[in-house]
PDB file of C-alpha atoms and ligand atoms in Angstrom:
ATOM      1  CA  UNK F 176       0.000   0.000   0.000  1.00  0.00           C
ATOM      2  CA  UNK F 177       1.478   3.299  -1.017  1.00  0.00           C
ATOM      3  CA  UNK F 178       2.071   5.912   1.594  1.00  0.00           C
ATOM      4  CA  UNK F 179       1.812   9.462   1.857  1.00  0.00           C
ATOM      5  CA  UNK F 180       4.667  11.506   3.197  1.00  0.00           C
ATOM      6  CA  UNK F 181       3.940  14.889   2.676  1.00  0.00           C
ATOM      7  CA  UNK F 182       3.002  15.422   6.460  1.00  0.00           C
ATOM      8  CA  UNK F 183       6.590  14.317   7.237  1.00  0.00           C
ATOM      9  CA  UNK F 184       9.225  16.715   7.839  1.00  0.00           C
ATOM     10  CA  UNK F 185      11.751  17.652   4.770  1.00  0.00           C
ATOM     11  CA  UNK F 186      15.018  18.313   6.661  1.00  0.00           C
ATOM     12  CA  UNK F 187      16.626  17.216   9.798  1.00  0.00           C
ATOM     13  CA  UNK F 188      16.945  20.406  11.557  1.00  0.00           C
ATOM     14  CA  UNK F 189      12.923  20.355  11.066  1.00  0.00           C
ATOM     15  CA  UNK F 190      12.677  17.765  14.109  1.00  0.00           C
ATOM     16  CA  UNK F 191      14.975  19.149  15.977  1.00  0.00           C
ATOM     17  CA  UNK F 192      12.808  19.333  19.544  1.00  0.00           C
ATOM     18  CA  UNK F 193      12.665  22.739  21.124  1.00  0.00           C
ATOM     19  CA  UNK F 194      13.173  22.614  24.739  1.00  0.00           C
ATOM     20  CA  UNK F 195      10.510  21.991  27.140  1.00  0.00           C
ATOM     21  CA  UNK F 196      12.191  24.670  29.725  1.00  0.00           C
ATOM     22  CA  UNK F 197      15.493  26.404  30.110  1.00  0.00           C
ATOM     23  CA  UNK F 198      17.981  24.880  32.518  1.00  0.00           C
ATOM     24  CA  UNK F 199      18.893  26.497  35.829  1.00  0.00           C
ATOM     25  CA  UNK F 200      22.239  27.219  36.648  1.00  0.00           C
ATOM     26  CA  UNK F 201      23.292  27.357  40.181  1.00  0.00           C
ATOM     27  CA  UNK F 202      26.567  27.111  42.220  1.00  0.00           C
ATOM     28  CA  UNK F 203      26.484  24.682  45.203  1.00  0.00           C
ATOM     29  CA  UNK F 204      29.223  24.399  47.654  1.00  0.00           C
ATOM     30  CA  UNK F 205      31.525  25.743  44.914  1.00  0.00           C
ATOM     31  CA  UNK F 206      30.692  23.608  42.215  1.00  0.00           C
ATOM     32  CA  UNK F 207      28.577  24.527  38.999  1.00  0.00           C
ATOM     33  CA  UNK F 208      25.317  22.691  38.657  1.00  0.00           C
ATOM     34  CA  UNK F 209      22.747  22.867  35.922  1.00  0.00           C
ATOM     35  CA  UNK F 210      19.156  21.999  36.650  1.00  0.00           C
ATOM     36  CA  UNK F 211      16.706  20.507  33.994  1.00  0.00           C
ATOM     37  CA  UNK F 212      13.974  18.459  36.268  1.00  0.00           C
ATOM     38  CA  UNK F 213      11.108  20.339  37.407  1.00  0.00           C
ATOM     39  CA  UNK F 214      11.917  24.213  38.326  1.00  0.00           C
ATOM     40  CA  UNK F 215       8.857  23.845  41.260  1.00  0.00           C
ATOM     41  CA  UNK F 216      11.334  21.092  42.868  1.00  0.00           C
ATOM     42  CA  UNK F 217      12.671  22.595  46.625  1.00  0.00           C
ATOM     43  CA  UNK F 218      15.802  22.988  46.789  1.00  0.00           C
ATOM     44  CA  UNK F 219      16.012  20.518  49.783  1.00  0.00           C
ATOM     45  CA  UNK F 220      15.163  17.501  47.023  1.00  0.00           C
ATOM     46  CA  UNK F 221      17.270  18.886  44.982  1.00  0.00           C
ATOM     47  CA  UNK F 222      20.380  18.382  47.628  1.00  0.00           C
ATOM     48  CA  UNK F 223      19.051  15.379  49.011  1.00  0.00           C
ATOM     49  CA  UNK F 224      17.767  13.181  46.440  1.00  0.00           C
ATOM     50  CA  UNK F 225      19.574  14.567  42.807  1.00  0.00           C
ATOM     51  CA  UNK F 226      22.999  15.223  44.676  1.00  0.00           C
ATOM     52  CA  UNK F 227      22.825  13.062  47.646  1.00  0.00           C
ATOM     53  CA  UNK F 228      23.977  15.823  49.795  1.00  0.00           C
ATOM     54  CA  UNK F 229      22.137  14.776  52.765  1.00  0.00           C
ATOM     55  CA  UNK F 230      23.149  16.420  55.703  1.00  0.00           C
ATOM     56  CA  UNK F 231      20.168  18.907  55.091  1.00  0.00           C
ATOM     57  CA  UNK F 232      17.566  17.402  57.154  1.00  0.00           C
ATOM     58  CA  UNK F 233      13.908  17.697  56.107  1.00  0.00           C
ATOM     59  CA  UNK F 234      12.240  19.746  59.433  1.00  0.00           C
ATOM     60  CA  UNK F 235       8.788  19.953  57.908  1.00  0.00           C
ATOM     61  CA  UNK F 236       6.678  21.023  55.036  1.00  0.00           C
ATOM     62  CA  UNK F 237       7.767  24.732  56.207  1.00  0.00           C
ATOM     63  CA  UNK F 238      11.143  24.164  57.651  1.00  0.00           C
ATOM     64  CA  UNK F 239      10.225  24.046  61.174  1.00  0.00           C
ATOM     65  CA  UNK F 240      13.421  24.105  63.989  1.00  0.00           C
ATOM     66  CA  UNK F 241      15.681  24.772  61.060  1.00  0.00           C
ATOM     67  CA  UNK F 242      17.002  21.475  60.460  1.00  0.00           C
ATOM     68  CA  UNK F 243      16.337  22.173  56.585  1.00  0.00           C
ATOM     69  CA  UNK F 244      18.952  25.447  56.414  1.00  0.00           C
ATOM     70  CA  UNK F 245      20.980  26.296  53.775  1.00  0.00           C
ATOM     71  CA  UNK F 246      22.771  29.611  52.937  1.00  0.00           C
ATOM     72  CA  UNK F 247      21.633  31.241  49.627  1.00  0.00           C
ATOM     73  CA  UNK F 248      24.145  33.959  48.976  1.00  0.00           C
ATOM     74  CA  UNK F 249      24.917  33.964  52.765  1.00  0.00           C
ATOM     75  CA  UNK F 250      21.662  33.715  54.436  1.00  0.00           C
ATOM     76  CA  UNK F 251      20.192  31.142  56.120  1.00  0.00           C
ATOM     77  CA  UNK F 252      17.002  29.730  53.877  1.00  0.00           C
ATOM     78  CA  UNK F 253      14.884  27.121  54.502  1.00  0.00           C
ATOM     79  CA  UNK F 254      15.889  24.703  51.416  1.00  0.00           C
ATOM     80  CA  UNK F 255      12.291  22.751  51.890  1.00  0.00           C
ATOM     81  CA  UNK F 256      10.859  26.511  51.084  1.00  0.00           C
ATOM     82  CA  UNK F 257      12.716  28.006  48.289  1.00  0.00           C
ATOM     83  CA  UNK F 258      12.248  25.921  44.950  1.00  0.00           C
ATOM     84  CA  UNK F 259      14.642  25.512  41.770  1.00  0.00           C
ATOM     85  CA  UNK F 260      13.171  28.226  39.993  1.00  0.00           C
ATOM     86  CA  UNK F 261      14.489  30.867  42.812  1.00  0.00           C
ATOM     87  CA  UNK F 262      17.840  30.056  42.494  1.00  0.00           C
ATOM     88  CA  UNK F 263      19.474  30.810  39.309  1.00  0.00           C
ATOM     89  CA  UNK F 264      23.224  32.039  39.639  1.00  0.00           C
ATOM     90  CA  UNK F 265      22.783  31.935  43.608  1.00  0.00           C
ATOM     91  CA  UNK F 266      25.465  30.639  45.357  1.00  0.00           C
ATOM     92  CA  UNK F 267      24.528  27.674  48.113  1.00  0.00           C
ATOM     93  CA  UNK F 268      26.492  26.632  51.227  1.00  0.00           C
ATOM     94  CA  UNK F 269      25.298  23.150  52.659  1.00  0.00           C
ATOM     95  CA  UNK F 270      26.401  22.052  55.717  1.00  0.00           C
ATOM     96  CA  UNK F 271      28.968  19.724  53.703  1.00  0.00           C
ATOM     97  CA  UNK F 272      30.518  23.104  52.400  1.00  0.00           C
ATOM     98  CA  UNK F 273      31.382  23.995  55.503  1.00  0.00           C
ATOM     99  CA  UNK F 274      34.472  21.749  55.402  1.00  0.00           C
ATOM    100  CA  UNK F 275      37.192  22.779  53.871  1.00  0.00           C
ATOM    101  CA  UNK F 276      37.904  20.957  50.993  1.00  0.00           C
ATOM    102  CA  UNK F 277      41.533  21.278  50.525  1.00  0.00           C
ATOM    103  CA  UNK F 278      42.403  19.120  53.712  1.00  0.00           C
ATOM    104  CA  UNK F 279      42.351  22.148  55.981  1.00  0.00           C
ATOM    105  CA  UNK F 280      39.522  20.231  58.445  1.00  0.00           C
ATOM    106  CA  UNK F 281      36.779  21.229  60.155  1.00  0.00           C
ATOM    107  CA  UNK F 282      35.302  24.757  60.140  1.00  0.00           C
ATOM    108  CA  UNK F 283      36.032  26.244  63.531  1.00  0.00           C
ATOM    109  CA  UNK F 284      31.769  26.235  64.041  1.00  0.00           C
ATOM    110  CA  UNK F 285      32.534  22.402  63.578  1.00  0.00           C
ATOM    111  CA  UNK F 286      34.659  21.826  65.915  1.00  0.00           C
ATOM    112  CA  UNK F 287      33.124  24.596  68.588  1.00  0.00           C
ATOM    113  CA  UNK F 288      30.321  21.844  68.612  1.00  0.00           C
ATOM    114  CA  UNK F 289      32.308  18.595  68.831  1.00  0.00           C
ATOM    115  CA  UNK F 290      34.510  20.334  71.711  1.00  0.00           C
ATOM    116  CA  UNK F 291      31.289  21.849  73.824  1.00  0.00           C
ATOM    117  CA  UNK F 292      29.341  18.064  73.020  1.00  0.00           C
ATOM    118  CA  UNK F 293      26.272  20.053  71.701  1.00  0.00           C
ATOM    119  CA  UNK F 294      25.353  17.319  69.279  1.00  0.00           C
ATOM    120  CA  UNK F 295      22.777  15.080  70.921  1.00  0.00           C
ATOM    121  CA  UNK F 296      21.256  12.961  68.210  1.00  0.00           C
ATOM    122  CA  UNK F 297      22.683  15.204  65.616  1.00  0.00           C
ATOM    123  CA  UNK F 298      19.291  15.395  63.521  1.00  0.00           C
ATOM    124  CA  UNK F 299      19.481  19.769  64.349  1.00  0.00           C
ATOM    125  CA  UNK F 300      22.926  19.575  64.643  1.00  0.00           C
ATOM    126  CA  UNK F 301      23.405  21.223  60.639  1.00  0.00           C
ATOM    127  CA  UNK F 302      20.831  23.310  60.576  1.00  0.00           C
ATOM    128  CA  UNK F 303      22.623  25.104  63.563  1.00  0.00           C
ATOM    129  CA  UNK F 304      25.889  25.278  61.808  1.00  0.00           C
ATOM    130  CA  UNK F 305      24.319  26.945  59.315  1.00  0.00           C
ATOM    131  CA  UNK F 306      22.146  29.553  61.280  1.00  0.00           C
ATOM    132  CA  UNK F 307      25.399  29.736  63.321  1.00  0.00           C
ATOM    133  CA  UNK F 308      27.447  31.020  60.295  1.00  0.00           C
ATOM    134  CA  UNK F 309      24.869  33.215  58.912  1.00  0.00           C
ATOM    135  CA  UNK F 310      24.891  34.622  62.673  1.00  0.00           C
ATOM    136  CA  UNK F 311      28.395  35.103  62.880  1.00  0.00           C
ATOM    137  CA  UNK F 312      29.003  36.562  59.219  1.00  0.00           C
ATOM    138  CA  UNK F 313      26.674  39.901  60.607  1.00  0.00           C
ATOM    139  CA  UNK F 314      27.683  39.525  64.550  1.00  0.00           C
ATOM    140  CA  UNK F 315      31.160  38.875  65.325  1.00  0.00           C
ATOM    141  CA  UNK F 316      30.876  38.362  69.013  1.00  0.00           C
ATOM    142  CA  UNK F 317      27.267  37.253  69.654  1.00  0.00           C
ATOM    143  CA  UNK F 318      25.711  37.705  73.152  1.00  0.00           C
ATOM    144  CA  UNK F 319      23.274  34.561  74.168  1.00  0.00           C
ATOM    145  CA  UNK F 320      20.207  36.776  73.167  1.00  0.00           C
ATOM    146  CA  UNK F 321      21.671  37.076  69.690  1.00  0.00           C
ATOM    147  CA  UNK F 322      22.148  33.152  69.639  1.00  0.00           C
ATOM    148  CA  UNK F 323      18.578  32.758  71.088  1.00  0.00           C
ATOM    149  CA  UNK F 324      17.116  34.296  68.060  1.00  0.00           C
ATOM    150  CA  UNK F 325      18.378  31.931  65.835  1.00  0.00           C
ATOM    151  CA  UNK F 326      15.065  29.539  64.558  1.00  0.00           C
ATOM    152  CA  UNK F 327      16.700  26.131  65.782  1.00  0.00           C
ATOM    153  CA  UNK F 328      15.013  23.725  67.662  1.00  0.00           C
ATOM    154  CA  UNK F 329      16.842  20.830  69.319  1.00  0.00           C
ATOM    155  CA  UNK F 330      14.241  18.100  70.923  1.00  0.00           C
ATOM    156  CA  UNK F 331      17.765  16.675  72.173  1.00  0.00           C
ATOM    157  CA  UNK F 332      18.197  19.864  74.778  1.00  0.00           C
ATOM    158  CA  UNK F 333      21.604  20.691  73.093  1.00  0.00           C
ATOM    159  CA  UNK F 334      20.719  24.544  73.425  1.00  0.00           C
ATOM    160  CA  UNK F 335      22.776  25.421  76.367  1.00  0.00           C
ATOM    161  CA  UNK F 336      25.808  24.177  74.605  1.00  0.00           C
ATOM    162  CA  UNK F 337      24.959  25.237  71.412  1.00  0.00           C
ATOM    163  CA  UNK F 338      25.303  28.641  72.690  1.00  0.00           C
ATOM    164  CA  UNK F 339      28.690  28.026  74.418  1.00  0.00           C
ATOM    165  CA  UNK F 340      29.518  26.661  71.001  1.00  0.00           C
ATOM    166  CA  UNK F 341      28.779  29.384  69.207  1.00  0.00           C
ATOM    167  CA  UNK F 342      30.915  31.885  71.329  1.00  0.00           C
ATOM    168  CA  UNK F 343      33.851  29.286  70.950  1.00  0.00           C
ATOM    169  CA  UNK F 344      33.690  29.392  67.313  1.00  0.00           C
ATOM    170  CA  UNK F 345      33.782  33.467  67.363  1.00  0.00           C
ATOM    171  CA  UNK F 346      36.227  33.568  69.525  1.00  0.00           C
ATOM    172  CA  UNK F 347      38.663  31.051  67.487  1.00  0.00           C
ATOM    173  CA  UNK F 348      37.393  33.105  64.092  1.00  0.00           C
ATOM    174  CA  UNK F 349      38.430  36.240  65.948  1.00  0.00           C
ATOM    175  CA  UNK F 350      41.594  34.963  66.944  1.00  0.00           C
ATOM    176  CA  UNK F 351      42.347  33.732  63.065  1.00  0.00           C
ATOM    177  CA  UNK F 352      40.907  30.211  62.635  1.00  0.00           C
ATOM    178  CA  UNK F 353      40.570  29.252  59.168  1.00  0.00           C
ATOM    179  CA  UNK F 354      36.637  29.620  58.311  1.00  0.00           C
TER     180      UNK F 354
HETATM  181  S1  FES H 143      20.781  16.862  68.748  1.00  0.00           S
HETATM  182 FE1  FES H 143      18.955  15.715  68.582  1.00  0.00          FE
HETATM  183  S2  FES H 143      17.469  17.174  67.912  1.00  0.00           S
HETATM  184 FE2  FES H 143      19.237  18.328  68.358  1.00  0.00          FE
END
């Protein structure tokens, strides 16, 4: 039986497929990432189950007791909160980029909390780090009200040494320690 072609393309290039959506581009601690999935995805999936970066915790569908923060540009954000489409060219700081990468160790905010045993379970533990750095980028020598403000919850009680923690870590920063 004959067939009819003329409702088939001519050329090549005519079925080349368009894209369905552009990519995002983001940086994530330090390294270029591009994005094609679904731009509605939160970030927190994103870090979790695309890069396997799972030391973001998942706190609640609205990032309750902080266990979800990330920085965005510096700031502490709920990663469970912000989706893909929010973050083109940002820059993102898990709690894995704390860590120096070239062998240097532990951020001094690291090892403030290993050396005042303010990890309990550990499930808070890096959204504290985070809200810790964000805290001590804008105050350099935080009083225990400043460290109160912070949006952390820890159901293990850690809160009292969380905030001798903190004051360890700016005092080590202020006295040079490699952040
Ligand atoms: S260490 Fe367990 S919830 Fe904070």
């Amino acid at each position: 039986m004959a067939q009819d072609h003329a409702a088939l393309p001519s050329k090549a290039a005519d079925i080349t497929p368009t894209p369905v959506r552009p990519g995002i581009d983001l940086q994530i601690n330090g390294e270029a990432f591009h994005h094609t999935g679904d731009p509605e995805m939160p970030l927190l999936w994103y870090l979790r189950d695309v890069l396997r970066l799972n030391g973001t915790k998942y706190g609640g569908e609205h990032g309750e007791g902080g266990a979800d923060l990330v920085l965005v540009n510096g700031k502490a954000t709920s990663a469970i909160s912000v989706t893909m489409s929010k973050l083109a060219d940002k820059k993102i700081t898990t709690v894995e980029g704390l860590t120096d990468r070239k062998g240097a160790g532990l951020h001094p905010l690291q090892q403030a909390f290993i050396d005042e045993d303010a990890i309990g379970c550990g499930y808070c533990t890096p959204g504290w780090l985070i809200a810790s750095m964000d805290l001590l980028n804008r105050v350099k020598d935080p009083s225990d009200n400043d460290i109160d403000t912070l949006p952390n919850l820890c159901r293990c009680g850690c809160q009292t040494r969380v905030r001798k923690a903190v004051k360890r870590a700016a005092a080590a920063m202020k006295q040079g320690a490699k952040a």
